[in-house]
Structure formats: C-alpha cells, structure tokens
Tab-separated table of N, CA and C in Angstrom:
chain	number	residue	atom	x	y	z
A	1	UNK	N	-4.704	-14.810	-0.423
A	1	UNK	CA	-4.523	-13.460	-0.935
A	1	UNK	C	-5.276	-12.493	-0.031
A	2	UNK	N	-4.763	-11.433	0.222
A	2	UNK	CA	-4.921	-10.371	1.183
A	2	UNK	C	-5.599	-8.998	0.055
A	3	UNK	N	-6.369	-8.008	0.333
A	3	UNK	CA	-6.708	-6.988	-0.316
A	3	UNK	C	-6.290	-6.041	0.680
A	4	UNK	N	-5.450	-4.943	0.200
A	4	UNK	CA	-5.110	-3.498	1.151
A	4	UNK	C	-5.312	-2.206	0.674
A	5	UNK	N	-5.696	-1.299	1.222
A	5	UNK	CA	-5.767	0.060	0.597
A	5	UNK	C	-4.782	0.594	1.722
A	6	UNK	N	-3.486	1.233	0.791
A	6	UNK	CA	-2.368	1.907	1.495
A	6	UNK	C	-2.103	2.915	0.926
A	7	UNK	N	-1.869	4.014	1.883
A	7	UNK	CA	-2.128	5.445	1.299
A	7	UNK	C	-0.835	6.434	1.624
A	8	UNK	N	-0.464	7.827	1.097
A	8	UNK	CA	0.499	8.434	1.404
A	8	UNK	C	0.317	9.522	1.390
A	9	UNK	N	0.943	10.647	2.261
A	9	UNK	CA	0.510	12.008	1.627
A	9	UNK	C	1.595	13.295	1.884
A	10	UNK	N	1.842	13.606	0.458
A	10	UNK	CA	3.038	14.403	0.517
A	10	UNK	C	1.939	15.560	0.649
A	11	UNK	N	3.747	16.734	1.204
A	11	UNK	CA	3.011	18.132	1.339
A	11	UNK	C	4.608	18.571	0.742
A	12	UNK	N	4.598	19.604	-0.500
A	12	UNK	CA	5.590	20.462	-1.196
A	12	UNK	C	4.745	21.755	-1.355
A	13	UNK	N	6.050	22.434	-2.089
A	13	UNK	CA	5.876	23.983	-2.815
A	13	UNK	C	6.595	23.773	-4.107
A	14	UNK	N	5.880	24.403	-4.781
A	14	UNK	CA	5.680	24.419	-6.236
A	14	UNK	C	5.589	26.088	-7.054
A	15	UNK	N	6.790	26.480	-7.234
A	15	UNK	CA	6.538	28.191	-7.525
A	15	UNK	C	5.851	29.004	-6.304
A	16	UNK	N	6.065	28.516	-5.214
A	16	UNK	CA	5.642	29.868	-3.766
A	16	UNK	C	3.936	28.966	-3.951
A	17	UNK	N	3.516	27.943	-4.342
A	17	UNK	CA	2.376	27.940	-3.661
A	17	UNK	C	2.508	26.256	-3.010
A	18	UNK	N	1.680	26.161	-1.743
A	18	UNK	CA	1.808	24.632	-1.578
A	18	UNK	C	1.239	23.877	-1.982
A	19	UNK	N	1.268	22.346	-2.247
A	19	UNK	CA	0.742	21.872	-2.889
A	19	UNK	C	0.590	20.215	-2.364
A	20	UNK	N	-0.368	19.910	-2.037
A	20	UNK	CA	-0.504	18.732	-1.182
A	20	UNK	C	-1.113	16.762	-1.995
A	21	UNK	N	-0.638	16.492	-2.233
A	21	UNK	CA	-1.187	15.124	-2.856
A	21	UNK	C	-1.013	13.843	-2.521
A	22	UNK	N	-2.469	13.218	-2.565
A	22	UNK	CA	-2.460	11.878	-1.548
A	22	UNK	C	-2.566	10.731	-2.424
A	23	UNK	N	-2.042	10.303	-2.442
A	23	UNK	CA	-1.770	8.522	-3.060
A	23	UNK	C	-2.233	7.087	-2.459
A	24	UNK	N	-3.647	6.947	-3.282
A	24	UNK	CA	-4.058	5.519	-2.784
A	24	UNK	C	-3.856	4.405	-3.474
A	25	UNK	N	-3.536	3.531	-3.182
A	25	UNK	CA	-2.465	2.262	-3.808
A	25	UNK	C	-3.772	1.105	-3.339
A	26	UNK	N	-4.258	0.400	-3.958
A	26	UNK	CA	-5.227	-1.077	-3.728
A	26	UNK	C	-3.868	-2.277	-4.019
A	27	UNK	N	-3.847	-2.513	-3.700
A	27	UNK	CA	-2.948	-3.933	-3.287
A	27	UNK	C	-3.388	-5.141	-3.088
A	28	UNK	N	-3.395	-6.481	-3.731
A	28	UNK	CA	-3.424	-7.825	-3.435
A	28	UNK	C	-2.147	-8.011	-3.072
A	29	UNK	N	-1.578	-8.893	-1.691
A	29	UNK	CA	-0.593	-9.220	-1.144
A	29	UNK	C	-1.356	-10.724	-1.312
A	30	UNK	N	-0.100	-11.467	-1.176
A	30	UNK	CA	0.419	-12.810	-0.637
A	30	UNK	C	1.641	-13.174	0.335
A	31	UNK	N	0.675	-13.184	1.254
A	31	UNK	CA	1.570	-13.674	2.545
A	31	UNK	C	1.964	-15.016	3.041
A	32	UNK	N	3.559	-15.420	3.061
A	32	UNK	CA	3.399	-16.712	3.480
A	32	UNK	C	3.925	-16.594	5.284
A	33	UNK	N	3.412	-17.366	5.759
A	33	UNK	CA	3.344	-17.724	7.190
A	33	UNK	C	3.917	-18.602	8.003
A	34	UNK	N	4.740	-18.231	9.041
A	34	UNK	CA	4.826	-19.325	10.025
A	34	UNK	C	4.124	-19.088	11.139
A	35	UNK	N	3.132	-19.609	11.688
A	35	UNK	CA	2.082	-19.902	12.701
A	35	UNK	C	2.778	-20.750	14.386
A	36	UNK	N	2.893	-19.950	15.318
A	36	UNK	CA	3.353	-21.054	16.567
A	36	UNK	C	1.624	-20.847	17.323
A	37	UNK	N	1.425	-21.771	18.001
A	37	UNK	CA	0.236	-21.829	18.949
A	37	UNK	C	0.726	-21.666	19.872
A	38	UNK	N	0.152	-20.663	20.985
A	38	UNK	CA	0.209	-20.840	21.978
A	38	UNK	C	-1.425	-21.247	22.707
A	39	UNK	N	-1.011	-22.567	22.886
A	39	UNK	CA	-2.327	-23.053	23.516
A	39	UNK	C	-3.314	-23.771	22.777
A	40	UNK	N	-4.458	-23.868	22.703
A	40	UNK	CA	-5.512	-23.433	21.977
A	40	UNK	C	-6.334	-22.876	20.826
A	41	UNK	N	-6.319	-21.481	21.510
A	41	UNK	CA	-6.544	-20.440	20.768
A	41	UNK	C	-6.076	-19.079	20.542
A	42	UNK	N	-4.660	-19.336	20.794
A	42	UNK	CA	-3.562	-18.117	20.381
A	42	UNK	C	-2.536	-18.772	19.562
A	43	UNK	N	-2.504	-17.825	18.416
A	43	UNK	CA	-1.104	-18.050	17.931
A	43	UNK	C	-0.315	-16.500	17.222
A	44	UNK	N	0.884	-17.183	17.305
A	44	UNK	CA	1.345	-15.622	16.508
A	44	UNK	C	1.965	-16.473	15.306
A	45	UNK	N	2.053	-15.081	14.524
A	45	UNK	CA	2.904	-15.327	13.537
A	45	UNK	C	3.592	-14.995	12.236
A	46	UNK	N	4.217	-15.352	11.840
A	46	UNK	CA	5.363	-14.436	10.687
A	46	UNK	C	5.839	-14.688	9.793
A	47	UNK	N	6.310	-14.015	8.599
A	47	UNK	CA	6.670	-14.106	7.445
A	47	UNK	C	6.715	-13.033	6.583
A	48	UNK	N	6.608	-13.284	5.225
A	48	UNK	CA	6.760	-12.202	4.249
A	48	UNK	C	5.513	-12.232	3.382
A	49	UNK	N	5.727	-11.196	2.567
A	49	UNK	CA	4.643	-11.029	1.493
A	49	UNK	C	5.084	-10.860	0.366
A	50	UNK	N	4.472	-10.730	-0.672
A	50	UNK	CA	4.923	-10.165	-1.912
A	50	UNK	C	3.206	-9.653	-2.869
A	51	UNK	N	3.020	-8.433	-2.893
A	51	UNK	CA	2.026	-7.835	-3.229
A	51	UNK	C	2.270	-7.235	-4.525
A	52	UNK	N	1.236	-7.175	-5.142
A	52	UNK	CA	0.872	-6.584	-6.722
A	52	UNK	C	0.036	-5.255	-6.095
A	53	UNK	N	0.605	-4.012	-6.514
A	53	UNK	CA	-0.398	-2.465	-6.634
A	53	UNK	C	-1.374	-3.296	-8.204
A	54	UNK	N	-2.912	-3.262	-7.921
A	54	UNK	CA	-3.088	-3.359	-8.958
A	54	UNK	C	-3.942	-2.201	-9.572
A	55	UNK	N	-4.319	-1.519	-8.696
A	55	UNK	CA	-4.641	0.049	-8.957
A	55	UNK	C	-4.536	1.487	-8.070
A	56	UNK	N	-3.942	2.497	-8.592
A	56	UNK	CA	-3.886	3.642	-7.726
A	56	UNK	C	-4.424	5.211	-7.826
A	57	UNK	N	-4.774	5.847	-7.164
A	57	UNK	CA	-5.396	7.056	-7.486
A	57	UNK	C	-4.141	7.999	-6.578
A	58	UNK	N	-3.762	9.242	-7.116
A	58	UNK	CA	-3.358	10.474	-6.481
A	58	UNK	C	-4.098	11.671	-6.884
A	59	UNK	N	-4.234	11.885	-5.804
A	59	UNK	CA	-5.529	13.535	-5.298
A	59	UNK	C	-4.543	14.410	-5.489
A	60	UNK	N	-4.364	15.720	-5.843
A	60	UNK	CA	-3.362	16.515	-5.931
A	60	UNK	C	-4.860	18.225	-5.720
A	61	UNK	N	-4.397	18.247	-4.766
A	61	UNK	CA	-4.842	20.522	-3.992
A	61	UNK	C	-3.553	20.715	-4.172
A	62	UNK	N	-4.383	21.947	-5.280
A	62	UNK	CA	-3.194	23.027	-5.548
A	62	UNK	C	-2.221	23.140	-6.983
A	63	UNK	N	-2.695	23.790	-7.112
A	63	UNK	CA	-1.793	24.188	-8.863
A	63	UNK	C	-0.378	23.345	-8.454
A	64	UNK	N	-0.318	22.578	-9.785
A	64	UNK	CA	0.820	21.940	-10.163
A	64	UNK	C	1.123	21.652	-11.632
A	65	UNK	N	2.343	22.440	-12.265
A	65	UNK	CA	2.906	22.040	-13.622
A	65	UNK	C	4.114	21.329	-13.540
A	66	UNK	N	3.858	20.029	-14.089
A	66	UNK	CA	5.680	19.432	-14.266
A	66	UNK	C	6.031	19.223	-15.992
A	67	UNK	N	5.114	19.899	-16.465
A	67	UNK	CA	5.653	19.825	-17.655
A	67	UNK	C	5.210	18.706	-18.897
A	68	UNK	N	4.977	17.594	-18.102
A	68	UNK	CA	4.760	16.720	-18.843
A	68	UNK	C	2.987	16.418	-18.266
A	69	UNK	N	3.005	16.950	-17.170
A	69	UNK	CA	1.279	17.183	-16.870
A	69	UNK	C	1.387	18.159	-15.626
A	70	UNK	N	-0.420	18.389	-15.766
A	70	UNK	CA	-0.621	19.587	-15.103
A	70	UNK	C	-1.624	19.314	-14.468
A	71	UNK	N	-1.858	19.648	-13.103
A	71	UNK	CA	-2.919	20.009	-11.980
A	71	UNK	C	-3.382	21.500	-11.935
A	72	UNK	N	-4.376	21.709	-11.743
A	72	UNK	CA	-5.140	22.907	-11.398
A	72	UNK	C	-6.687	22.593	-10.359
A	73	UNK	N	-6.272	22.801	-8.941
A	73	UNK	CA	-6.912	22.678	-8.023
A	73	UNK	C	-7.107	21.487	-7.692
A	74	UNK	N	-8.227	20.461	-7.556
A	74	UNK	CA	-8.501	19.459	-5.955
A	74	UNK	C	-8.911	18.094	-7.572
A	75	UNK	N	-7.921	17.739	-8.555
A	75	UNK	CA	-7.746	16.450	-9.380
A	75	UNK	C	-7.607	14.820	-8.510
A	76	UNK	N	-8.093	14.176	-9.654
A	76	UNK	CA	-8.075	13.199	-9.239
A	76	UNK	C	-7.377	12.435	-10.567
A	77	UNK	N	-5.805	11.875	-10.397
A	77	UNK	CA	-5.431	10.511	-11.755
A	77	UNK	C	-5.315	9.737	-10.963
A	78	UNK	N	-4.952	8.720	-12.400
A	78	UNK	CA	-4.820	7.353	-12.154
A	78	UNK	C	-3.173	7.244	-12.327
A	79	UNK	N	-2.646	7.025	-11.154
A	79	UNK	CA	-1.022	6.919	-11.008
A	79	UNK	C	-0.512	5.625	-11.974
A	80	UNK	N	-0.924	4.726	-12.523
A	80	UNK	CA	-0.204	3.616	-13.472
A	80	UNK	C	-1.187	4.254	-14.797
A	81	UNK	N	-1.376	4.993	-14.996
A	81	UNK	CA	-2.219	5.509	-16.416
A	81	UNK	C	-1.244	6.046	-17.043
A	82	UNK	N	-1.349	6.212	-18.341
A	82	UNK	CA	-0.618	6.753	-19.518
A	82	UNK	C	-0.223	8.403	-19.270
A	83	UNK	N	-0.533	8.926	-18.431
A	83	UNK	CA	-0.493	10.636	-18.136
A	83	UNK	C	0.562	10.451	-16.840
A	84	UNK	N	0.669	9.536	-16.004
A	84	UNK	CA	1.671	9.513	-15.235
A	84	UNK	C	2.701	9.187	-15.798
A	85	UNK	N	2.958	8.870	-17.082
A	85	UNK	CA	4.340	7.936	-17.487
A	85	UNK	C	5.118	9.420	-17.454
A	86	UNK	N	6.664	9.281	-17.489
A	86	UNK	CA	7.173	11.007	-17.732
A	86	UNK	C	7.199	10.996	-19.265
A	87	UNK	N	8.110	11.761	-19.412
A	87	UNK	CA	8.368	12.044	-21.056
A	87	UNK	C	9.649	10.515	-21.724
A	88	UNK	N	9.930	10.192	-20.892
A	88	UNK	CA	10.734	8.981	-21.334
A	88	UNK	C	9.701	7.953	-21.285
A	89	UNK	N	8.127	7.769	-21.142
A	89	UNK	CA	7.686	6.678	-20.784
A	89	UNK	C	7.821	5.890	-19.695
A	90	UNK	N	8.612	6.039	-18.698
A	90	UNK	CA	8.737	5.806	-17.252
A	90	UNK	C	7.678	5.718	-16.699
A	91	UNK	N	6.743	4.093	-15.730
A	91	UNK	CA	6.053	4.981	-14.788
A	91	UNK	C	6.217	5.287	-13.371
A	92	UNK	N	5.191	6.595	-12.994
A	92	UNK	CA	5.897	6.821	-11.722
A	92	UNK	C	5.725	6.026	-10.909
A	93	UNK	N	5.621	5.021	-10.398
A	93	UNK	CA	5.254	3.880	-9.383
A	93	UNK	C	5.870	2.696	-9.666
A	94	UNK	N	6.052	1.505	-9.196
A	94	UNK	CA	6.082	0.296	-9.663
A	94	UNK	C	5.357	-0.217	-8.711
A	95	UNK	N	4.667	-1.362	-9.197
A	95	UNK	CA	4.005	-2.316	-8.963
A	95	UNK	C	3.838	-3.092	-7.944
A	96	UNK	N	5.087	-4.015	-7.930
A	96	UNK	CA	5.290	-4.579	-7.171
A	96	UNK	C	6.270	-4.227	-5.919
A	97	UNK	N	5.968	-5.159	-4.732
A	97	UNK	CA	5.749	-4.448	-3.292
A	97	UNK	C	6.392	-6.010	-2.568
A	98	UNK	N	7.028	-5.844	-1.638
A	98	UNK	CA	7.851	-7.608	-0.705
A	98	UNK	C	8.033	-6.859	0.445
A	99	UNK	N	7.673	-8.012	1.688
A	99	UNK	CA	8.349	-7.168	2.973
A	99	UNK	C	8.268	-8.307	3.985
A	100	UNK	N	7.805	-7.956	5.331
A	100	UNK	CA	7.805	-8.809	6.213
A	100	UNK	C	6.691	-8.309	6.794
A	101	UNK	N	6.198	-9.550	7.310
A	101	UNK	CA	4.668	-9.215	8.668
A	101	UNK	C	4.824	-9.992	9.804
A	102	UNK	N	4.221	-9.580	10.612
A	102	UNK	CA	3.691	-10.260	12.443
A	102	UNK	C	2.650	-10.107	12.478
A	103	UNK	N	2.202	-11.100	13.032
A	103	UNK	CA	1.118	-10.810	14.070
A	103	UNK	C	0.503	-11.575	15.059
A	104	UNK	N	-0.761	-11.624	15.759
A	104	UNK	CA	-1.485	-12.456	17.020
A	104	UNK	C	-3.002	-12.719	16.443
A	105	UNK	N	-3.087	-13.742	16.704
A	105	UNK	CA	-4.370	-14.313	16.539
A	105	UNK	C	-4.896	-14.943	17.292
A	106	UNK	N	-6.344	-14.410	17.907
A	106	UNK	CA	-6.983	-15.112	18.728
A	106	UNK	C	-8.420	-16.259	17.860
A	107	UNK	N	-8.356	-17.152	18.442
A	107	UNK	CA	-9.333	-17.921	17.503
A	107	UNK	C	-10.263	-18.918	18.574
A	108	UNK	N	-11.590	-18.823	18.611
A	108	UNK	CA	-12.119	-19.321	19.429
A	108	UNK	C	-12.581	-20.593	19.060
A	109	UNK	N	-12.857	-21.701	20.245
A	109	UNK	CA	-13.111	-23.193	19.877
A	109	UNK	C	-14.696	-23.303	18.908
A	110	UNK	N	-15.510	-21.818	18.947
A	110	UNK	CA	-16.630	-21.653	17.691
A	110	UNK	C	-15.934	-21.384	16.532
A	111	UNK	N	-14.965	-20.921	15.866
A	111	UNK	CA	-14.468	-21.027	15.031
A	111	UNK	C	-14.376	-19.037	14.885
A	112	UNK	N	-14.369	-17.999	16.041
A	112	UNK	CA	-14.499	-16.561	15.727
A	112	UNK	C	-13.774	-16.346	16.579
A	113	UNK	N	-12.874	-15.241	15.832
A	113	UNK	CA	-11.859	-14.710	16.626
A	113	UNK	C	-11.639	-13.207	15.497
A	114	UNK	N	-10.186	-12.880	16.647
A	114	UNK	CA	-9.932	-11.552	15.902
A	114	UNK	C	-8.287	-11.794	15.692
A	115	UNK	N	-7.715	-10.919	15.054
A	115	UNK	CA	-6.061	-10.775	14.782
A	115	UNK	C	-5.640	-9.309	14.750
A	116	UNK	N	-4.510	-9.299	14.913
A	116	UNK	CA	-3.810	-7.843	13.971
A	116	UNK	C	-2.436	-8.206	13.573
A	117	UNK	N	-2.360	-7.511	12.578
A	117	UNK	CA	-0.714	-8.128	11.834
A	117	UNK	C	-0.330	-6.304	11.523
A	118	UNK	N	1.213	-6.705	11.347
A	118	UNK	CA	2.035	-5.248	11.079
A	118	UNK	C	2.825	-5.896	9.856
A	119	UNK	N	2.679	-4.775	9.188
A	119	UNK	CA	4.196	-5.108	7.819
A	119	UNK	C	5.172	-4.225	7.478
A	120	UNK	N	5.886	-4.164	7.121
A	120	UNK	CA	7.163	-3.263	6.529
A	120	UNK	C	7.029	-3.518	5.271
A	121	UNK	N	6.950	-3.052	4.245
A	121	UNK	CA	7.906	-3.411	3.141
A	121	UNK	C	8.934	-3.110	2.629
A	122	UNK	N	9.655	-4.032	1.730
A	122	UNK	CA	11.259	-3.532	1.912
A	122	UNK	C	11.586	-3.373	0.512
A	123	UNK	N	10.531	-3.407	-0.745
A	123	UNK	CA	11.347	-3.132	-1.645
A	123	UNK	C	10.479	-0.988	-2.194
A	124	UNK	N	11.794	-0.666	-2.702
A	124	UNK	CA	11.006	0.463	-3.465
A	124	UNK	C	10.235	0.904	-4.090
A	125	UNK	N	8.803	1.045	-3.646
A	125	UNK	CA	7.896	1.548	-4.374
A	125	UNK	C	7.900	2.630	-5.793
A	126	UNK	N	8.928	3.428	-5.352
A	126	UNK	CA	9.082	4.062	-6.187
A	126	UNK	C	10.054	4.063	-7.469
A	127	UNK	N	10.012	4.958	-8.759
A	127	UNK	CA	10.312	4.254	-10.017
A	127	UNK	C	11.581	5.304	-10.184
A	128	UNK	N	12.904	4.983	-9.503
A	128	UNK	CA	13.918	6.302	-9.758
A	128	UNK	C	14.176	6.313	-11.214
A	129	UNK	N	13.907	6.092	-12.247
A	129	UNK	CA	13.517	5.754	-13.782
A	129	UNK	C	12.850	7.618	-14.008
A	130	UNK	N	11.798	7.446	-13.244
A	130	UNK	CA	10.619	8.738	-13.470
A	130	UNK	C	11.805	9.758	-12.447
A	131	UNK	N	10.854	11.055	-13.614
A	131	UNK	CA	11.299	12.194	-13.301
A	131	UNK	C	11.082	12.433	-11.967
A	132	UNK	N	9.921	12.142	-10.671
A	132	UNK	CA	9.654	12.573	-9.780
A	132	UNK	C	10.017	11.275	-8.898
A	133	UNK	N	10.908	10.029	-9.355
A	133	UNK	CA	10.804	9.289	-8.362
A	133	UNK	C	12.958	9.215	-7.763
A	134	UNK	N	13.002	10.280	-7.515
A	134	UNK	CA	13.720	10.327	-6.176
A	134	UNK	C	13.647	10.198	-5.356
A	135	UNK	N	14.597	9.685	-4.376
A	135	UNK	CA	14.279	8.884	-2.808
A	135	UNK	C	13.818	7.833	-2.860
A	136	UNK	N	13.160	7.556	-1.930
A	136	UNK	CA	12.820	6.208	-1.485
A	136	UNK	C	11.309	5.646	-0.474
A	137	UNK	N	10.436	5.198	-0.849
A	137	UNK	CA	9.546	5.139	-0.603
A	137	UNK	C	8.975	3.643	-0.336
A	138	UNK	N	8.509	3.110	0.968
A	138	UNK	CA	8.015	2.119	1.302
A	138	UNK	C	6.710	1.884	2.122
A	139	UNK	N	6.190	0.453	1.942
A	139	UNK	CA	4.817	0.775	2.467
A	139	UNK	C	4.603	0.424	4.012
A	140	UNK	N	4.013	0.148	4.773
A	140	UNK	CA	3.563	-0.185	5.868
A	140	UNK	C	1.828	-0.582	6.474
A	141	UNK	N	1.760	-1.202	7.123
A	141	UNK	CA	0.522	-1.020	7.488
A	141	UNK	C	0.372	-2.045	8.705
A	142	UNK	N	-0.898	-1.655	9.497
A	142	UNK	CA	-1.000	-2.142	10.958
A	142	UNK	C	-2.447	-2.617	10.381
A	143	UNK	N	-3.008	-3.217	10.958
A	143	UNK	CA	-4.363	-4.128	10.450
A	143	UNK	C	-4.671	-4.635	11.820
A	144	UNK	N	-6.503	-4.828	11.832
A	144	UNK	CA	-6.656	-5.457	12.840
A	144	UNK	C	-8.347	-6.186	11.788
A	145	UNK	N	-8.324	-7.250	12.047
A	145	UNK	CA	-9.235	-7.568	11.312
A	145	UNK	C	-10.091	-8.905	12.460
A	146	UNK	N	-11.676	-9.549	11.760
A	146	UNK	CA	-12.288	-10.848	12.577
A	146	UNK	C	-12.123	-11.721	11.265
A	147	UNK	N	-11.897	-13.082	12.198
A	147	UNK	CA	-11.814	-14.234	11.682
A	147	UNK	C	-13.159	-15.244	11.752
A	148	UNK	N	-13.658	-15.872	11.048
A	148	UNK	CA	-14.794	-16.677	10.899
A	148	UNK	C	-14.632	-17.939	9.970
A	149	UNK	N	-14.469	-19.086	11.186
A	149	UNK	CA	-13.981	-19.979	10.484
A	149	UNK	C	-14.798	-20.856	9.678
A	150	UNK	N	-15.438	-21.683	8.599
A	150	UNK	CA	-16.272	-22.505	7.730
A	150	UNK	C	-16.136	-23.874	8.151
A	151	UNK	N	-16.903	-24.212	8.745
A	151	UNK	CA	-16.443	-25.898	8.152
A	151	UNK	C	-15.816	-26.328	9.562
A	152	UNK	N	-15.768	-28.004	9.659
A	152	UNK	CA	-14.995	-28.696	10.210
A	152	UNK	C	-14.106	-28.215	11.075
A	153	UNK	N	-13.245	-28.349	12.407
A	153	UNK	CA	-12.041	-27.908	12.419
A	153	UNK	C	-11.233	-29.326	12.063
C-alpha cells in the first residue's frame, strides 16, 4: 500500500467575483506490478492501481453561494462530509480511483536506492450524481521517492 497527497486547483467566477479552490485528496493506492531487471540493480516497471480517497480537504478564496452551502472568504471543508453532499444527498467526489503506473528503480547491492513512478488514472473522480460534478476529472502524479531495503536479500 502506497500513501499520496493529490491535489487540484480550480479558478471560476461566481456573480462577477473570482473565486479560486484547491482540493486535497490523501489516498491509499494499491499497486500491482510487473518488475523486468535490467542487470543488477535496475529495473523498471508497470502496472495498475486501484486507490481509496480516504480523506479530503477543499480551500475555497472568495465568496461562494451554491445554495446548498456557502463560502465567505479563505474556508476550509471536508469534501466527503455531510455539507458537501448536494440537496439530493449526492457526494461531490467519489472515492475510489484505478489507473496505470511506470516506473525505474535503482537499487543498490547495500540494499539503498532511489525510484520514480508516473500514474494516470482512468476512472472518474468525480460524482456527475452532484450538482457541481460535471465533466470529468482524473488524477495523476509523478513521484520520486528512496528505497531502504531490511533484511536478507
């Protein structure tokens, strides 16, 4: 299991004023893998994921009424909370998240190395259910992380 913080940030107008709000999504992914070596201590490699949002915050600058809630200046909710649902109970987000990843890994015969992996995801984040979830919205992310291996090889 993987932990991610993936973020977004719209910019609209709202009655002649603008209004800007950023969306942070915490994510546990599960990635499964196919690994080729090259060599040693390189390998690449690829597969898919399938990730749970299991908590999110959106920042919202700038007066905003939709009716079913309201912003006034630099807020902070909780996007899967009971105040995001619309008036049908809809929420605005869903949860769950699937896509594909790559990447390279270097791994040294001490057991330390580094990687970076890229992902797409391919299903819709967003809840066309909710009043505000028109279009289409997916995640991404580039990562570069160190490896430290335990134990035995």
């Amino acid at each position: 299991a993987l932990y991610s913080l993936r973020g977004a940030r719209h910019k609209f107008e709202e009655g002649g004023v603008e209004v800007i709000a950023k969306d942070y999504l915490h994510y546990i992914n599960f990635p499964m893998s196919l690994k080729f070596y090259i060599g040693d201590v390189f390998n690449i490699h690829f597969g898919g994921y399938v990730g749970v949002a299991v908590a999110g915050k959106r920042k919202i600058d700038g007066m905003l009424d939709l009716g079913f809630i309201q912003f006034d200046g630099e807020e902070s909710i909780d996007i899967f909370s009971d105040d995001m649902q619309d008036l049908n109970g809809d929420d605005y987000m869903n949860r769950l998240d699937g896509g594909l990843h790559a990447g390279l890994e270097f791994i040294s015969d001490k057991g330390v190395g580094v990687g970076t992996r890229a992902s797409i995801g391919l299903a819709d984040i967003t809840n066309d259910d909710h009043i505000l979830g028109d279009g289409r919205a997916s995640t991404a992310e580039i990562s570069i992380y160190m490896i430290f291996r335990i134990g035995a090889n």
